Amino acid sequence: MKIRKFLRHKSASQKHSLWLTQAYIDGKWLDAANGAKFEVRNPANLEVIGSVPDMTVDEAQRAIDAATKAFYAPEWKFITARERSQLLKNWYGLIAQHGAELADIITAECGKPLSESREEVAYGSSFVEWFAEEARRIDGQIIASSMANQEILILRDPIGVVGLITPWNFPMALVLRKAAAALASGCTVVAKPSEDTPLTSLALAKLSEWAGIPAGVFNVITSNTAPPIGELFCSSPLVNGISFTGSTEVGKHLFRQSAGLLKRVSLELGGNAPFIVFETADIAESVKGAMVSKFRNSGQTCVSSNRFYVHSCIYDTFVEQLKAQVEALKIGPGQDKEVQIGPLINAAQLKRIESFMKDARQRHTRILCGGKQLADKGPLFYAPTIITDVDRTARIYREEVFGPVIVLAKFETEDEVVRRANNSLRGLAGYFYSQDLQQVFRVARQLEVGMVGVNVGLMSQAEAPFGGIKESGIGREGSHYGVDEFTEVKYICLGGLKYD
Ligand code: ADP
């Protein structure tokens, strides 16, 4: 197939820097109309690494208008699924080609170790690759009608313009997981990244431009004041769907705001993942799983394990091995090669963890290691911590820590631990280690979460549906379910057919 001229990507070997400080609306690189900017800082040392436009609802409206125009433009609406797929492949190729620079940007603005940023580039771009493939298989159906002279045709239509709001902990992967599915479905996008990490999204926008994705199809606006923009996304009849990842509180707020227009809303919110180690578990493996599940991005991920339950008969061995590994973690700025634990994202996050720990201390919690800020490393570092004997009313036990703190508890029976694990309003991820096949099925079925990791501490991948139940959200991202959030089922009844 010949790719139409306007779809060819501009140049696969652009040499421009991806450190950009203007927003991207309708294929143009823009400042805020009033000239306002806000600073982006490296959380490892709080140095300013860039200033980006502090846009208002006026620019958000402009981006929505551009996305609406682009949605109906023949260059987007009438291209084939194969051409859409090709554009996403172009984008994927460019992201891979510029992976090292993208990883530097992620580490600079989000603080995670460079090795994790590289993993995020691979993980994030895998959604673009996956949805480039899925774009060609968003199929309809023909259903047998009960009427002799009719056919029932089912089409999958794109929902239209989608507003994306994303957090700072995966500045690349969360934008791409949403945007790639939306574009594969034929939607157009206005993305509003976190005020802490806007630079990665701007770099992705530049690569989308080079990839040949038409003007207005993928827009990125930057702003230091999210609420009015969120309100506009929810109240504008031109925005057909909202896809949000972030706190449960803001997710609920957006859901309420979208009720007026019965808007499509998909929400990936906070978790409170249990991590259970049964008596048959391979202890070394479970410690390895605990480390990766807890300490990735300094514990600042929504699928991080939050409540650790270890069977009493292996508890001491597990704790001894875990403590040795936690104490060996290398802490420092993400740019340093050996570093495994970077800073927290901002002062609010540090304050939150300190207040959790203060509350825990007042309830006679035992601190096995850590439990303090590491001011000598930088303003936002917190020591990897293990605490035990935690009162079940402690905030750190009930709420998502979102930091490098392991909360350990003993249990005696399977029934007891499943009840304790499910005793949460959240239901995103859950993990357990067991070599007992019967128990594996029993417990996996009983855990009230959207995703279960069995003998594994890290399970996210493009092929699998990511999402939660209860207050952890609505909808699924990635996998072939991912396009459901961005498509409508349309029924066409074809009548008057003469078959005899
Ligand atoms: P986190 O605690 O992970 O920063 P938030 O839910 O506060 O989670 O932020 C996630 C994203 O939501 C960010 O892009 C932020 O700017 C945006 N946001 C925060 N408050 C609102 C709001 N009221 N309406 C819309 N977006 C918001």
XYZ file of C-alpha atoms and ligand atoms in Angstrom:
527
model
C 0.000 0.000 0.000
C 1.177 3.505 -0.744
C 0.881 5.825 2.233
C -0.828 9.074 1.216
C 1.526 12.020 0.980
C 0.177 13.875 4.017
C 0.702 10.812 6.173
C 4.416 10.407 5.512
C 6.486 11.217 8.494
C 8.564 14.295 8.119
C 11.952 12.910 8.997
C 12.999 9.972 11.062
C 16.361 11.510 11.809
C 15.471 14.950 13.117
C 18.291 16.345 15.137
C 16.279 18.904 17.126
C 16.258 18.719 20.870
C 13.148 17.295 22.507
C 13.473 19.672 25.490
C 10.574 21.907 24.508
C 8.927 24.721 26.407
C 5.903 25.590 24.321
C 2.534 23.862 24.196
C 1.266 22.124 21.067
C -2.162 23.113 19.728
C -3.421 22.498 16.207
C 0.055 21.612 14.987
C 1.499 24.892 16.286
C 3.977 25.509 19.112
C 2.536 28.210 21.339
C 3.040 30.261 24.498
C 0.126 31.218 26.722
C -1.790 34.173 25.228
C -1.040 36.225 28.366
C 2.616 35.161 28.321
C 2.389 33.409 31.713
C 4.745 30.535 32.430
C 5.481 28.180 35.290
C 8.709 26.501 36.270
C 9.448 22.804 36.119
C 11.973 21.579 38.696
C 14.175 18.544 39.102
C 12.919 16.965 42.349
C 16.421 15.687 43.176
C 17.728 19.230 43.814
C 14.814 21.571 42.967
C 16.792 23.198 40.160
C 14.651 24.741 37.421
C 14.906 22.649 34.261
C 12.423 24.571 32.128
C 9.517 27.014 32.067
C 6.360 26.133 30.155
C 3.191 28.073 29.278
C 0.706 28.452 32.110
C -2.359 28.102 29.933
C -5.909 28.917 30.893
C -9.341 27.711 29.816
C -9.043 29.971 26.761
C -6.194 27.916 25.356
C -7.867 24.708 26.484
C -10.924 25.783 24.473
C -8.682 26.535 21.506
C -7.216 23.028 21.763
C -10.703 21.490 22.007
C -11.774 23.447 18.918
C -8.664 22.251 17.052
C -9.316 18.656 18.070
C -12.947 18.973 16.952
C -11.937 20.373 13.565
C -9.312 17.629 13.183
C -11.816 14.912 14.123
C -14.030 15.841 11.148
C -11.185 16.652 8.738
C -10.835 14.193 5.863
C -7.127 13.728 6.683
C -8.234 11.984 9.848
C -11.880 10.956 9.560
C -11.586 9.250 6.204
C -8.185 7.628 6.391
C -8.181 3.877 6.623
C -7.471 1.880 9.746
C -4.255 0.801 8.081
C -3.166 4.395 7.605
C -3.959 5.215 11.233
C -1.944 2.186 12.190
C 0.957 3.426 10.065
C 0.945 6.812 11.787
C 1.106 5.112 15.173
C 3.953 2.904 13.923
C 5.817 6.034 12.796
C 5.314 7.517 16.262
C 6.458 4.308 17.944
C 9.591 4.171 15.794
C 10.506 7.769 16.625
C 9.940 7.252 20.350
C 12.255 4.229 20.261
C 14.824 6.151 18.251
C 14.815 9.020 20.772
C 14.526 6.765 23.818
C 17.715 7.946 25.521
C 16.736 11.619 25.379
C 13.189 10.838 26.525
C 14.547 8.864 29.491
C 16.720 11.853 30.443
C 13.681 14.136 30.367
C 11.616 11.719 32.493
C 14.341 11.431 35.127
C 14.951 15.180 35.159
C 11.330 16.113 35.823
C 10.047 13.110 37.750
C 13.171 12.043 39.637
C 13.008 8.302 39.035
C 16.306 6.459 38.419
C 17.470 6.537 34.822
C 17.168 2.746 34.536
C 13.478 3.047 35.430
C 13.005 5.880 32.956
C 14.455 3.679 30.240
C 12.004 0.976 31.273
C 9.217 3.525 31.121
C 10.176 4.467 27.564
C 10.013 0.795 26.577
C 6.782 0.216 28.503
C 5.091 3.448 27.386
C 5.983 3.033 23.733
C 4.794 -0.587 23.794
C 1.250 0.830 24.004
C 1.812 2.772 20.793
C 3.078 -0.371 19.100
C 0.203 -2.425 20.516
C -2.500 0.041 19.487
C -0.903 0.466 16.059
C -1.626 -3.244 15.695
C -5.079 -3.038 17.307
C -6.070 -0.116 15.054
C -6.553 -2.584 12.217
C -8.752 -4.926 14.221
C -11.409 -2.645 15.702
C -14.005 -4.695 13.941
C -17.777 -4.671 13.830
C -20.124 -7.614 13.487
C -23.102 -8.883 11.513
C -25.772 -10.337 13.777
C -28.539 -12.666 12.577
C -31.794 -10.733 12.532
C -35.135 -12.236 13.488
C -36.656 -10.387 10.489
C -36.454 -12.187 7.140
C -35.694 -9.027 5.175
C -33.221 -7.370 7.506
C -29.550 -7.461 8.455
C -28.109 -6.186 11.725
C -24.755 -4.476 11.205
C -22.589 -3.383 14.109
C -19.926 -0.713 13.660
C -17.436 0.649 16.190
C -17.367 4.437 15.889
C -14.760 6.662 17.569
C -16.389 8.669 20.363
C -14.843 11.952 19.161
C -12.669 14.418 21.070
C -11.128 13.061 24.246
C -9.645 15.038 27.143
C -6.726 13.308 28.873
C -5.544 14.314 32.343
C -2.460 12.529 33.623
C -0.278 12.488 36.746
C 3.482 12.828 37.280
C 4.520 9.315 38.306
C 4.657 7.902 34.743
C 4.879 11.059 32.635
C 5.260 9.105 29.427
C 3.491 5.786 29.854
C 0.191 7.159 31.114
C -0.135 9.676 28.289
C 0.679 7.054 25.682
C -1.527 4.324 27.188
C -4.499 6.637 26.729
C -3.529 8.557 23.598
C -2.499 5.532 21.527
C -5.820 3.786 22.215
C -7.749 6.973 21.440
C -5.931 7.599 18.150
C -6.184 3.938 17.118
C -9.942 4.259 17.619
C -10.074 7.371 15.402
C -10.548 9.902 18.208
C -8.642 13.157 18.591
C -6.994 14.200 21.825
C -6.332 17.155 24.091
C -3.826 16.093 26.754
C -3.193 18.023 29.970
C -0.154 16.505 31.697
C 0.688 17.049 35.345
C 2.110 20.446 36.243
C 5.079 18.581 37.803
C 6.004 16.747 34.588
C 4.853 18.541 31.422
C 8.135 18.219 29.484
C 7.786 14.554 28.547
C 4.376 15.180 26.953
C 5.764 18.063 24.927
C 8.554 15.808 23.655
C 5.924 13.220 22.692
C 3.978 15.924 20.859
C 7.064 16.831 18.829
C 7.537 13.184 17.893
C 3.852 12.950 16.913
C 4.420 15.921 14.616
C 7.441 14.234 13.026
C 5.437 11.032 12.762
C 2.986 12.811 10.464
C 0.016 12.730 12.822
C -2.151 15.538 11.372
C -2.423 18.929 13.096
C -5.102 19.020 15.800
C -5.244 15.244 16.276
C -2.900 15.217 19.299
C -2.730 18.455 21.296
C -0.840 19.093 24.526
C -1.684 22.019 26.797
C 0.347 22.866 29.892
C -1.086 24.580 32.929
C -0.306 25.078 36.577
C -4.009 25.389 37.411
C -5.785 22.188 36.483
C -9.286 22.561 38.026
C -10.805 25.059 35.526
C -9.410 23.055 32.618
C -10.852 19.853 34.086
C -14.170 21.627 34.469
C -14.081 22.731 30.845
C -13.308 19.188 29.665
C -16.285 17.915 31.673
C -18.759 20.640 30.706
C -17.891 21.157 27.036
C -20.293 19.396 24.661
C -17.392 19.206 22.193
C -15.462 16.824 24.459
C -16.956 13.374 24.204
C -14.851 11.541 26.731
C -12.507 12.092 29.661
C -9.711 9.716 30.520
C -8.071 10.472 33.836
C -5.321 8.920 35.932
C -4.673 10.387 39.349
C -6.072 10.600 42.827
C -9.411 9.074 43.772
C -10.525 12.444 45.088
C -9.981 14.261 41.762
C -11.357 11.275 39.812
C -14.626 11.429 41.744
C -14.772 15.181 41.217
C -14.388 14.775 37.439
C -16.993 12.005 37.433
C -19.476 14.273 39.223
C -18.689 17.161 36.877
C -19.244 14.935 33.844
C -22.639 13.720 35.021
C -24.447 16.714 33.505
C -23.605 15.624 29.968
C -23.491 11.872 30.768
C -19.992 11.960 29.390
C -17.850 8.872 28.827
C -15.409 8.815 31.721
C -12.608 6.373 32.291
C -10.732 6.595 35.572
C -7.531 4.973 36.816
C -7.358 5.976 40.458
C -5.516 5.106 43.608
C -4.891 1.629 44.938
C -4.119 0.033 48.290
C -2.597 -3.222 47.087
C -2.261 -6.166 49.452
C 0.871 -8.338 49.115
C 0.401 -11.746 50.740
C 3.105 -14.340 51.337
C 1.656 -17.771 52.125
C 3.537 -20.516 53.947
C 4.350 -22.457 50.736
C 5.877 -19.424 48.993
C 9.402 -19.354 47.632
C 10.658 -16.813 50.162
C 13.558 -15.451 48.104
C 11.231 -14.896 45.140
C 8.608 -13.237 47.303
C 11.211 -10.848 48.725
C 12.300 -10.020 45.184
C 8.656 -9.391 44.236
C 8.112 -7.235 47.326
C 11.121 -5.071 46.448
C 10.041 -4.412 42.870
C 6.401 -3.985 43.749
C 7.156 -1.519 46.550
C 10.198 0.467 45.532
C 9.674 1.174 41.832
C 9.563 4.959 41.517
C 10.181 5.185 45.300
C 6.805 3.562 45.941
C 4.972 6.248 43.997
C 2.868 4.052 41.742
C -0.807 3.203 42.067
C -0.069 -0.546 41.819
C 2.618 -0.424 44.522
C 1.999 -2.910 47.309
C 0.739 -1.066 50.331
C -0.149 -3.714 52.925
C 2.183 -6.692 53.360
C 0.810 -9.824 55.060
C 3.244 -12.662 55.783
C 2.304 -16.053 57.238
C 3.557 -16.352 60.831
C 5.590 -19.521 60.136
C 7.852 -17.774 57.577
C 7.570 -14.247 58.914
C 10.982 -14.004 60.591
C 12.880 -15.377 57.586
C 10.986 -13.110 55.189
C 11.625 -10.022 57.330
C 15.330 -10.786 57.703
C 15.837 -11.148 53.930
C 13.669 -8.140 53.135
C 15.453 -5.877 55.625
C 18.857 -6.798 54.184
C 17.706 -5.827 50.686
C 16.000 -2.628 51.779
C 19.087 -1.484 53.662
C 21.236 -2.173 50.585
C 19.211 0.122 48.293
C 21.250 2.906 46.702
C 19.623 6.284 47.146
C 20.400 9.468 45.249
C 19.576 11.576 42.200
C 18.062 9.503 39.397
C 20.785 10.631 36.988
C 23.446 8.664 38.916
C 23.935 5.294 37.292
C 23.855 3.098 40.384
C 20.867 4.749 42.031
C 17.765 2.629 42.776
C 15.741 5.101 44.849
C 15.278 8.692 43.739
C 13.544 11.597 45.469
C 9.844 11.996 46.111
C 8.112 14.164 43.551
C 7.340 17.228 45.661
C 7.112 18.742 49.135
C 3.417 17.811 49.463
C 4.295 14.141 49.000
C 7.066 14.328 51.604
C 4.749 16.056 54.070
C 2.109 13.380 53.540
C 4.545 10.538 54.294
C 5.905 12.320 57.343
C 2.415 12.839 58.717
C 1.605 9.139 58.135
C 4.764 8.154 59.988
C 4.026 10.543 62.857
C 0.568 9.019 63.233
C 2.079 5.492 63.094
C 4.698 6.346 65.754
C 2.002 7.622 68.070
C 0.395 4.190 67.807
C 3.554 2.345 68.969
C 4.494 1.035 65.543
C 7.944 -0.624 65.343
C 10.324 0.873 62.811
C 12.700 -1.823 61.539
C 14.667 0.487 59.261
C 14.439 3.958 57.728
C 11.636 6.113 59.038
C 13.265 9.441 58.325
C 13.916 12.100 55.750
C 17.389 12.014 54.143
C 18.113 15.734 53.961
C 21.796 15.138 53.132
C 20.753 13.597 49.776
C 18.482 16.479 48.787
C 15.299 18.230 49.889
C 12.864 15.482 48.896
C 14.506 12.175 49.816
C 12.900 9.729 52.249
C 14.642 6.613 53.547
C 13.278 3.225 52.417
C 11.395 2.112 55.496
C 9.920 -1.046 57.038
C 7.415 -0.835 59.880
C 5.624 -3.601 61.802
C 3.067 -4.026 64.577
C 0.914 -1.399 62.930
C -2.370 -0.602 64.557
C -5.147 -1.275 62.026
C -6.571 2.169 62.656
C -3.292 3.857 61.635
C -3.586 6.020 58.519
C -0.570 4.301 56.998
C -2.428 0.995 57.188
C -5.728 2.276 55.801
C -4.559 4.719 53.130
C -2.262 4.540 50.121
C 1.251 5.553 51.248
C 2.626 6.438 47.803
C 6.159 6.350 49.152
C 8.981 3.958 50.075
C 7.389 2.532 53.232
C 6.617 -1.161 53.765
C 3.876 -1.879 56.297
C 4.256 -5.484 57.520
C 1.754 -7.684 59.366
C 1.550 -11.385 60.314
C -1.393 -13.635 59.552
C -2.427 -17.181 60.481
C -5.111 -18.405 58.061
C -6.091 -17.940 54.430
C -9.631 -16.854 55.317
C -8.342 -14.260 57.714
C -5.831 -12.751 55.270
C -8.262 -12.660 52.334
C -10.775 -10.863 54.559
C -8.131 -8.355 55.646
C -6.899 -7.854 52.066
C -10.435 -7.184 50.824
C -11.233 -4.843 53.667
C -10.543 -1.735 51.591
C -12.585 0.626 49.458
C -9.864 0.429 46.821
C -9.426 -2.475 44.404
C -6.675 -1.898 41.863
C -3.904 -4.515 42.182
C -3.244 -7.373 44.607
C -0.283 -9.752 44.849
C 0.327 -13.065 46.530
C 2.986 -15.760 46.643
C 2.027 -19.426 47.000
C 3.109 -22.736 45.500
C -0.191 -24.410 46.373
C -2.157 -24.669 43.130
C -5.533 -25.002 44.839
C -4.798 -21.958 46.914
C -3.610 -20.004 43.870
C -7.009 -20.339 42.192
C -8.998 -19.901 45.394
C -7.266 -16.710 46.426
C -6.928 -15.228 42.917
C -10.687 -15.554 42.495
C -11.475 -14.100 45.898
C -9.285 -10.999 45.857
C -11.457 -7.962 45.160
C -9.159 -6.158 42.719
C -8.924 -5.563 38.976
C -5.459 -7.151 38.647
C -3.886 -10.053 40.529
C -0.171 -10.863 40.465
C 0.533 -14.456 41.494
C 4.207 -15.125 42.275
C 5.103 -11.878 40.536
C 5.584 -8.330 41.782
C 5.262 -6.463 38.514
C 2.576 -7.330 35.982
C 1.724 -4.312 33.799
C 2.091 -4.883 30.076
C 0.406 -3.572 26.934
C -1.281 -6.900 26.184
C -3.110 -7.056 29.538
C -6.075 -4.972 30.745
C -5.036 -2.435 33.380
C -7.694 -1.090 35.718
C -9.447 -1.349 39.037
C -12.737 -1.953 40.772
C -14.432 -0.235 43.726
C -12.985 3.271 44.206
C -9.942 2.452 42.085
C -11.696 3.378 38.905
C -13.786 2.664 35.867
C -12.652 1.165 32.585
C -9.569 -0.635 31.340
C -6.447 0.543 29.547
C -4.162 -1.464 27.283
C -5.089 -4.863 25.823
C -7.859 -5.266 23.272
C -10.290 -3.891 25.875
C -8.470 -0.544 25.766
C -10.313 0.700 22.672
C -13.712 0.103 24.317
C -13.229 3.358 26.244
C -12.888 5.297 22.997
C -15.467 3.643 20.745
C -19.255 3.501 20.583
C -21.148 0.486 19.327
C -23.383 1.603 16.464
C -26.234 -0.581 15.244
C -27.341 -0.230 11.634
C -30.521 -2.032 10.644
C -30.530 -2.761 6.945
C -34.122 -3.336 5.868
C -36.084 -4.095 2.711
C -33.711 -6.822 1.593
C -35.115 -9.288 -0.931
C -33.466 -12.659 -0.545
C -36.124 -14.753 -2.325
P -1.549 13.314 42.222
O -1.750 13.331 43.689
O -1.099 12.038 41.644
O -0.842 14.524 41.706
P -3.956 14.471 41.249
O -5.245 13.779 41.088
O -3.887 15.654 42.161
O -2.975 13.327 41.636
O -3.386 14.957 39.855
C -3.433 14.186 38.690
C -3.725 15.084 37.513
O -4.978 15.717 37.738
C -2.726 16.206 37.305
O -2.571 16.412 35.907
C -3.397 17.398 37.939
O -2.996 18.630 37.361
C -4.839 17.118 37.603
N -5.831 17.737 38.506
C -5.712 18.035 39.822
N -6.862 18.566 40.287
C -7.728 18.618 39.236
C -9.089 19.069 39.064
N -9.788 19.564 40.069
N -9.637 18.942 37.841
C -8.936 18.427 36.816
N -7.673 17.987 36.909
C -7.069 18.085 38.104
